[in-house]
PDB file of C-alpha atoms and ligand atoms in Angstrom:
ATOM      1  CA  MET E   1      -0.210  -0.070  -0.316  1.00  0.00           C
ATOM      2  CA  PRO E   2       1.468   3.290  -0.936  1.00  0.00           C
ATOM      3  CA  GLY E   3       1.922   6.256   1.672  1.00  0.00           C
ATOM      4  CA  ASN E   4       0.887   9.280   0.537  1.00  0.00           C
ATOM      5  CA  LEU E   5       2.330  11.996  -1.337  1.00  0.00           C
ATOM      6  CA  PHE E   6       2.307  15.407   0.046  1.00  0.00           C
ATOM      7  CA  VAL E   7       3.158  18.144  -1.936  1.00  0.00           C
ATOM      8  CA  VAL E   8       4.166  21.688   0.050  1.00  0.00           C
ATOM      9  CA  VAL E   9       4.414  24.828  -1.784  1.00  0.00           C
ATOM     10  CA  ALA E  10       4.518  28.666  -0.787  1.00  0.00           C
ATOM     11  CA  PRO E  11       6.413  32.095  -1.602  1.00  0.00           C
ATOM     12  CA  SER E  12       9.400  32.126   0.089  1.00  0.00           C
ATOM     13  CA  GLY E  13       8.528  34.573   3.212  1.00  0.00           C
ATOM     14  CA  ALA E  14       5.561  32.873   4.162  1.00  0.00           C
ATOM     15  CA  GLY E  15       7.465  30.120   6.840  1.00  0.00           C
ATOM     16  CA  LYS E  16       7.033  27.021   5.015  1.00  0.00           C
ATOM     17  CA  THR E  17      10.082  25.712   6.426  1.00  0.00           C
ATOM     18  CA  SER E  18       9.458  26.597   9.427  1.00  0.00           C
ATOM     19  CA  LEU E  19       5.686  25.267   9.064  1.00  0.00           C
ATOM     20  CA  VAL E  20       7.373  21.930   7.786  1.00  0.00           C
ATOM     21  CA  ALA E  21      10.047  21.469  10.435  1.00  0.00           C
ATOM     22  CA  SER E  22       7.476  22.110  13.585  1.00  0.00           C
ATOM     23  CA  LEU E  23       4.949  19.354  11.248  1.00  0.00           C
ATOM     24  CA  LEU E  24       7.735  16.549  10.845  1.00  0.00           C
ATOM     25  CA  GLU E  25       8.704  16.731  14.829  1.00  0.00           C
ATOM     26  CA  HIS E  26       5.030  16.211  15.683  1.00  0.00           C
ATOM     27  CA  GLU E  27       3.593  13.270  13.176  1.00  0.00           C
ATOM     28  CA  ARG E  28       5.855  10.498  12.634  1.00  0.00           C
ATOM     29  CA  ASN E  29       5.877   8.485   9.684  1.00  0.00           C
ATOM     30  CA  ILE E  30       6.171  11.233   7.264  1.00  0.00           C
ATOM     31  CA  ARG E  31       9.387  11.766   5.640  1.00  0.00           C
ATOM     32  CA  LEU E  32      10.720  14.805   3.661  1.00  0.00           C
ATOM     33  CA  SER E  33      12.376  14.632   0.435  1.00  0.00           C
ATOM     34  CA  ILE E  34      15.621  16.279   0.647  1.00  0.00           C
ATOM     35  CA  SER E  35      15.999  18.203  -2.528  1.00  0.00           C
ATOM     36  CA  TYR E  36      19.084  18.683  -5.405  1.00  0.00           C
ATOM     37  CA  THR E  37      20.093  22.279  -5.892  1.00  0.00           C
ATOM     38  CA  THR E  38      23.121  24.063  -7.454  1.00  0.00           C
ATOM     39  CA  ARG E  39      22.680  27.225  -4.815  1.00  0.00           C
ATOM     40  CA  ALA E  40      25.124  27.640  -2.936  1.00  0.00           C
ATOM     41  CA  PRO E  41      24.492  26.869   0.643  1.00  0.00           C
ATOM     42  CA  ARG E  42      23.385  29.622   2.845  1.00  0.00           C
ATOM     43  CA  PRO E  43      25.634  29.520   6.288  1.00  0.00           C
ATOM     44  CA  GLY E  44      24.481  27.490   8.399  1.00  0.00           C
ATOM     45  CA  GLU E  45      22.845  25.156   5.840  1.00  0.00           C
ATOM     46  CA  ARG E  46      24.858  21.263   5.545  1.00  0.00           C
ATOM     47  CA  ASP E  47      25.531  19.284   2.761  1.00  0.00           C
ATOM     48  CA  GLY E  48      22.713  16.421   2.952  1.00  0.00           C
ATOM     49  CA  ARG E  49      20.847  18.311   5.160  1.00  0.00           C
ATOM     50  CA  GLU E  50      18.944  21.304   3.732  1.00  0.00           C
ATOM     51  CA  TYR E  51      20.048  20.410   0.176  1.00  0.00           C
ATOM     52  CA  HIS E  52      22.408  17.844  -2.268  1.00  0.00           C
ATOM     53  CA  PHE E  53      24.638  20.960  -3.339  1.00  0.00           C
ATOM     54  CA  VAL E  54      25.949  20.355  -6.100  1.00  0.00           C
ATOM     55  CA  ASP E  55      27.256  21.977  -9.269  1.00  0.00           C
ATOM     56  CA  LYS E  56      25.698  22.566 -12.688  1.00  0.00           C
ATOM     57  CA  PRO E  57      27.331  19.631 -15.242  1.00  0.00           C
ATOM     58  CA  ARG E  58      26.613  16.797 -12.182  1.00  0.00           C
ATOM     59  CA  PHE E  59      23.179  18.027 -11.775  1.00  0.00           C
ATOM     60  CA  GLU E  60      22.365  17.297 -16.139  1.00  0.00           C
ATOM     61  CA  GLY E  61      23.842  14.497 -15.557  1.00  0.00           C
ATOM     62  CA  MET E  62      21.629  13.938 -13.610  1.00  0.00           C
ATOM     63  CA  ILE E  63      18.412  15.232 -16.184  1.00  0.00           C
ATOM     64  CA  ALA E  64      20.020  12.845 -18.816  1.00  0.00           C
ATOM     65  CA  ALA E  65      20.230   9.861 -16.248  1.00  0.00           C
ATOM     66  CA  GLY E  66      16.450  10.465 -15.520  1.00  0.00           C
ATOM     67  CA  ASP E  67      17.713  10.809 -11.904  1.00  0.00           C
ATOM     68  CA  PHE E  68      14.376  13.345 -11.102  1.00  0.00           C
ATOM     69  CA  LEU E  69      10.938  12.885 -10.849  1.00  0.00           C
ATOM     70  CA  GLU E  70      10.812  16.610 -11.623  1.00  0.00           C
ATOM     71  CA  HIS E  71      13.363  19.191 -11.771  1.00  0.00           C
ATOM     72  CA  ALA E  72      13.608  23.380 -11.940  1.00  0.00           C
ATOM     73  CA  ASN E  73      15.102  26.653 -12.501  1.00  0.00           C
ATOM     74  CA  VAL E  74      14.120  28.863  -9.967  1.00  0.00           C
ATOM     75  CA  TYR E  75      15.996  31.979  -8.972  1.00  0.00           C
ATOM     76  CA  GLY E  76      18.218  31.014 -11.701  1.00  0.00           C
ATOM     77  CA  ASN E  77      18.960  28.011  -9.702  1.00  0.00           C
ATOM     78  CA  TYR E  78      18.766  24.120 -10.644  1.00  0.00           C
ATOM     79  CA  TYR E  79      16.541  22.224  -8.029  1.00  0.00           C
ATOM     80  CA  GLY E  80      15.362  18.881  -8.283  1.00  0.00           C
ATOM     81  CA  THR E  81      13.745  15.953  -6.527  1.00  0.00           C
ATOM     82  CA  SER E  82      15.536  12.133  -6.801  1.00  0.00           C
ATOM     83  CA  ARG E  83      12.942   9.709  -8.457  1.00  0.00           C
ATOM     84  CA  ALA E  84      14.817   6.692  -6.213  1.00  0.00           C
ATOM     85  CA  TRP E  85      14.356   7.999  -3.292  1.00  0.00           C
ATOM     86  CA  ILE E  86       9.932   8.864  -3.446  1.00  0.00           C
ATOM     87  CA  GLN E  87       9.761   5.559  -4.457  1.00  0.00           C
ATOM     88  CA  ASP E  88      11.260   3.433  -2.310  1.00  0.00           C
ATOM     89  CA  GLU E  89       9.413   5.745   0.594  1.00  0.00           C
ATOM     90  CA  LEU E  90       6.325   5.476  -0.931  1.00  0.00           C
ATOM     91  CA  ALA E  91       6.520   1.835  -1.567  1.00  0.00           C
ATOM     92  CA  GLY E  92       7.450   1.619   1.910  1.00  0.00           C
ATOM     93  CA  ASP E  93       4.588   2.764   3.253  1.00  0.00           C
ATOM     94  CA  HIS E  94       5.709   5.625   3.966  1.00  0.00           C
ATOM     95  CA  ASP E  95       4.173   9.222   3.980  1.00  0.00           C
ATOM     96  CA  VAL E  96       6.236  11.390   1.732  1.00  0.00           C
ATOM     97  CA  LEU E  97       6.426  15.600   1.835  1.00  0.00           C
ATOM     98  CA  LEU E  98       7.914  17.287  -1.041  1.00  0.00           C
ATOM     99  CA  GLU E  99       9.143  21.015  -0.450  1.00  0.00           C
ATOM    100  CA  ILE E 100       8.898  22.250  -3.989  1.00  0.00           C
ATOM    101  CA  ASP E 101       7.898  25.848  -5.896  1.00  0.00           C
ATOM    102  CA  TRP E 102       4.754  25.418  -8.408  1.00  0.00           C
ATOM    103  CA  GLN E 103       6.868  24.209 -11.326  1.00  0.00           C
ATOM    104  CA  GLY E 104       7.876  21.121  -9.652  1.00  0.00           C
ATOM    105  CA  ALA E 105       3.968  20.604  -8.156  1.00  0.00           C
ATOM    106  CA  ARG E 106       2.738  20.151 -11.783  1.00  0.00           C
ATOM    107  CA  GLN E 107       5.147  18.004 -12.595  1.00  0.00           C
ATOM    108  CA  VAL E 108       4.425  15.647  -9.632  1.00  0.00           C
ATOM    109  CA  ARG E 109       0.723  15.317 -10.016  1.00  0.00           C
ATOM    110  CA  GLY E 110       1.452  14.338 -13.789  1.00  0.00           C
ATOM    111  CA  LEU E 111       2.967  11.365 -12.459  1.00  0.00           C
ATOM    112  CA  PHE E 112       1.181  11.390  -8.907  1.00  0.00           C
ATOM    113  CA  PRO E 113      -2.721  12.146  -9.574  1.00  0.00           C
ATOM    114  CA  ALA E 114      -3.448  11.484  -6.322  1.00  0.00           C
ATOM    115  CA  MET E 115      -0.396  13.449  -4.646  1.00  0.00           C
ATOM    116  CA  VAL E 116      -2.107  15.821  -1.715  1.00  0.00           C
ATOM    117  CA  GLY E 117      -1.268  19.688  -2.683  1.00  0.00           C
ATOM    118  CA  ILE E 118      -1.282  22.376   0.184  1.00  0.00           C
ATOM    119  CA  PHE E 119      -0.534  25.729  -0.210  1.00  0.00           C
ATOM    120  CA  ILE E 120       0.864  28.196   1.841  1.00  0.00           C
ATOM    121  CA  LEU E 121      -0.292  31.809   1.698  1.00  0.00           C
ATOM    122  CA  PRO E 122       1.047  34.677   3.594  1.00  0.00           C
ATOM    123  CA  PRO E 123      -1.852  36.652   5.073  1.00  0.00           C
ATOM    124  CA  SER E 124      -1.165  39.597   3.481  1.00  0.00           C
ATOM    125  CA  LEU E 125       0.905  41.242   0.925  1.00  0.00           C
ATOM    126  CA  ALA E 126       2.594  44.150   3.249  1.00  0.00           C
ATOM    127  CA  GLU E 127       2.875  40.793   6.008  1.00  0.00           C
ATOM    128  CA  LEU E 128       4.806  38.933   3.226  1.00  0.00           C
ATOM    129  CA  ARG E 129       6.926  41.873   2.911  1.00  0.00           C
ATOM    130  CA  ARG E 130       7.713  42.675   6.645  1.00  0.00           C
ATOM    131  CA  ARG E 131       9.210  39.073   6.913  1.00  0.00           C
ATOM    132  CA  LEU E 132      11.156  39.114   3.878  1.00  0.00           C
ATOM    133  CA  GLN E 133      12.650  42.330   4.973  1.00  0.00           C
ATOM    134  CA  GLY E 134      13.182  41.082   8.174  1.00  0.00           C
ATOM    135  CA  ARG E 135      14.876  38.210   7.931  1.00  0.00           C
ATOM    136  CA  GLY E 136      17.632  41.222   7.613  1.00  0.00           C
ATOM    137  CA  LYS E 137      19.793  38.935   5.493  1.00  0.00           C
ATOM    138  CA  ASP E 138      18.726  39.932   1.787  1.00  0.00           C
ATOM    139  CA  SER E 139      19.676  42.938  -0.178  1.00  0.00           C
ATOM    140  CA  ALA E 140      16.387  45.434  -1.686  1.00  0.00           C
ATOM    141  CA  GLU E 141      17.283  43.997  -4.419  1.00  0.00           C
ATOM    142  CA  THR E 142      16.676  40.625  -4.238  1.00  0.00           C
ATOM    143  CA  ILE E 143      13.743  41.345  -1.817  1.00  0.00           C
ATOM    144  CA  GLU E 144      12.025  43.042  -4.338  1.00  0.00           C
ATOM    145  CA  ARG E 145      13.399  39.634  -6.924  1.00  0.00           C
ATOM    146  CA  ARG E 146      11.919  37.612  -3.542  1.00  0.00           C
ATOM    147  CA  MET E 147       8.183  40.131  -4.022  1.00  0.00           C
ATOM    148  CA  ALA E 148       7.842  39.512  -7.646  1.00  0.00           C
ATOM    149  CA  SER E 149       8.050  35.445  -7.764  1.00  0.00           C
ATOM    150  CA  ALA E 150       6.366  35.693  -4.586  1.00  0.00           C
ATOM    151  CA  ARG E 151       3.180  36.776  -6.634  1.00  0.00           C
ATOM    152  CA  GLU E 152       4.075  34.384  -9.709  1.00  0.00           C
ATOM    153  CA  GLU E 153       3.888  31.972  -6.885  1.00  0.00           C
ATOM    154  CA  ILE E 154       0.915  32.709  -5.341  1.00  0.00           C
ATOM    155  CA  SER E 155      -0.925  32.875  -9.061  1.00  0.00           C
ATOM    156  CA  HIS E 156      -1.172  29.030  -8.441  1.00  0.00           C
ATOM    157  CA  VAL E 157      -2.768  29.034  -5.474  1.00  0.00           C
ATOM    158  CA  LEU E 158      -5.973  27.827  -6.970  1.00  0.00           C
ATOM    159  CA  GLU E 159      -4.114  24.509  -8.308  1.00  0.00           C
ATOM    160  CA  PHE E 160      -3.848  22.822  -4.802  1.00  0.00           C
ATOM    161  CA  GLU E 161      -6.630  21.308  -2.861  1.00  0.00           C
ATOM    162  CA  TYR E 162      -5.566  22.937   0.172  1.00  0.00           C
ATOM    163  CA  ILE E 163      -4.771  26.571   1.052  1.00  0.00           C
ATOM    164  CA  ILE E 164      -3.672  27.174   4.712  1.00  0.00           C
ATOM    165  CA  VAL E 165      -2.809  30.978   5.969  1.00  0.00           C
ATOM    166  CA  ASN E 166       0.152  31.311   7.714  1.00  0.00           C
ATOM    167  CA  ASP E 167      -0.655  34.590  10.013  1.00  0.00           C
ATOM    168  CA  ARG E 168      -1.118  32.733  13.747  1.00  0.00           C
ATOM    169  CA  PHE E 169       2.178  30.117  13.421  1.00  0.00           C
ATOM    170  CA  GLU E 170       0.231  27.466  15.781  1.00  0.00           C
ATOM    171  CA  ASP E 171      -3.300  27.481  13.788  1.00  0.00           C
ATOM    172  CA  ALA E 172      -1.171  27.227  10.500  1.00  0.00           C
ATOM    173  CA  LEU E 173       0.485  24.232  12.131  1.00  0.00           C
ATOM    174  CA  SER E 174      -2.197  22.877  13.258  1.00  0.00           C
ATOM    175  CA  GLU E 175      -4.075  22.963  10.346  1.00  0.00           C
ATOM    176  CA  LEU E 176      -1.843  21.298   8.618  1.00  0.00           C
ATOM    177  CA  ALA E 177      -1.775  18.137  10.657  1.00  0.00           C
ATOM    178  CA  CYS E 178      -4.871  18.274  10.261  1.00  0.00           C
ATOM    179  CA  VAL E 179      -4.633  18.099   6.415  1.00  0.00           C
ATOM    180  CA  VAL E 180      -2.182  15.173   6.710  1.00  0.00           C
ATOM    181  CA  ARG E 181      -4.469  13.051   9.398  1.00  0.00           C
ATOM    182  CA  ALA E 182      -7.150  13.463   7.068  1.00  0.00           C
ATOM    183  CA  ALA E 183      -5.324  12.078   4.266  1.00  0.00           C
ATOM    184  CA  ARG E 184      -4.433   8.831   6.175  1.00  0.00           C
ATOM    185  CA  VAL E 185      -7.823   8.345   6.854  1.00  0.00           C
ATOM    186  CA  SER E 186      -9.100   8.760   3.207  1.00  0.00           C
ATOM    187  CA  ARG E 187     -10.682   6.131   1.236  1.00  0.00           C
ATOM    188  CA  ALA E 188      -7.761   5.823  -1.169  1.00  0.00           C
ATOM    189  CA  GLN E 189      -5.746   4.817   1.878  1.00  0.00           C
ATOM    190  CA  GLN E 190      -7.952   2.840   4.003  1.00  0.00           C
ATOM    191  CA  GLU E 191      -9.342   0.467   1.872  1.00  0.00           C
ATOM    192  CA  ALA E 192      -6.598  -1.313   0.224  1.00  0.00           C
ATOM    193  CA  ARG E 193      -5.664  -1.640   4.161  1.00  0.00           C
ATOM    194  CA  LEU E 194      -8.451  -2.337   5.911  1.00  0.00           C
ATOM    195  CA  ALA E 195      -9.863  -4.357   2.934  1.00  0.00           C
ATOM    196  CA  LYS E 196      -9.127  -7.846   5.419  1.00  0.00           C
ATOM    197  CA  LEU E 197     -11.707  -5.346   8.270  1.00  0.00           C
ATOM    198  CA  ILE E 198     -14.439  -4.563   5.280  1.00  0.00           C
ATOM    199  CA  ASP E 199     -14.233  -8.191   4.497  1.00  0.00           C
ATOM    200  CA  GLU E 200     -15.025  -9.528   7.706  1.00  0.00           C
ATOM    201  CA  PHE E 201     -18.896  -7.224   7.881  1.00  0.00           C
ATOM    202  CA  ARG E 202     -19.773  -8.999   4.702  1.00  0.00           C
TER     203      ARG E 202
HETATM  204  P1  5GP G   1      15.526  28.676  -1.525  1.00  0.00           P
HETATM  205  O1  5GP G   1      16.386  28.227  -2.462  1.00  0.00           O
HETATM  206  O2  5GP G   1      14.924  29.582  -1.169  1.00  0.00           O
HETATM  207  O3  5GP G   1      16.119  27.482  -0.219  1.00  0.00           O
HETATM  208  O4  5GP G   1      14.337  27.407  -2.251  1.00  0.00           O
HETATM  209  C1  5GP G   1      14.212  28.364  -3.525  1.00  0.00           C
HETATM  210  C2  5GP G   1      12.694  28.203  -3.846  1.00  0.00           C
HETATM  211  O5  5GP G   1      13.126  26.275  -5.021  1.00  0.00           O
HETATM  212  C3  5GP G   1      11.571  27.581  -3.043  1.00  0.00           C
HETATM  213  O6  5GP G   1      10.522  28.035  -3.292  1.00  0.00           O
HETATM  214  C4  5GP G   1      11.662  25.817  -2.845  1.00  0.00           C
HETATM  215  O7  5GP G   1      10.474  25.170  -2.581  1.00  0.00           O
HETATM  216  C5  5GP G   1      11.901  25.569  -3.999  1.00  0.00           C
HETATM  217  N1  5GP G   1      12.422  24.097  -4.634  1.00  0.00           N
HETATM  218  C6  5GP G   1      13.464  23.436  -3.341  1.00  0.00           C
HETATM  219  N2  5GP G   1      13.898  21.977  -3.656  1.00  0.00           N
HETATM  220  C7  5GP G   1      12.906  22.265  -5.235  1.00  0.00           C
HETATM  221  C8  5GP G   1      12.962  20.617  -5.507  1.00  0.00           C
HETATM  222  O8  5GP G   1      13.090  19.736  -5.362  1.00  0.00           O
HETATM  223  N3  5GP G   1      12.172  21.257  -6.986  1.00  0.00           N
HETATM  224  C9  5GP G   1      11.515  22.384  -7.548  1.00  0.00           C
HETATM  225  N4  5GP G   1      10.377  22.404  -8.231  1.00  0.00           N
HETATM  226  N5  5GP G   1      11.398  23.726  -6.171  1.00  0.00           N
HETATM  227  C10 5GP G   1      12.266  23.308  -5.233  1.00  0.00           C
END
């Protein structure tokens, strides 16, 4: 019985990474896919933890070899999801969560129509700008570029099954956990898992 495939998308500054990190602390049996990227590690990031950091020739070689379930160019860098890792995890009845962009989500939906798409929205445009400025690690130009990318990302919000507004962190986290738990008891998941039990009542 394959696990659930959750795909979480948000513009940068919506708080997606913190929400997902907290979700994984609370929910067992859900695994986060570590993407490959050609972007340079940020201070504090470690190879194999936030990303597998690779150079462009290696990434392009992996594309050619069909190693990616999906890949995309985001802010001028390549990002991609390992095909083999996802297939192994799902086949082992583990739920898998991907933190990717809207382009990747579209590709994954083509391959796994049953994926559960979740979009995290910031509470307002002004709040998004405040959060991006508050990080204090990006230049004004980078912030404007990220605001433009955010608008672009958000233009795809209605392609997702679930939309969570991250205003109060605890509320958003609880909504995210509810989506995960609901998917686990969906008919699609339970039908095969509970076949024996359901049979008893026939
Ligand atoms: P960052 O460089 O800030 O970590 O991520 C930039 C963007 O790339 C985010 O929107 C993030 O979700 C997206 N991203 C990260 N990994 C992947 C991936 O494997 N595939 C795709 N399509 N997007 C990714």
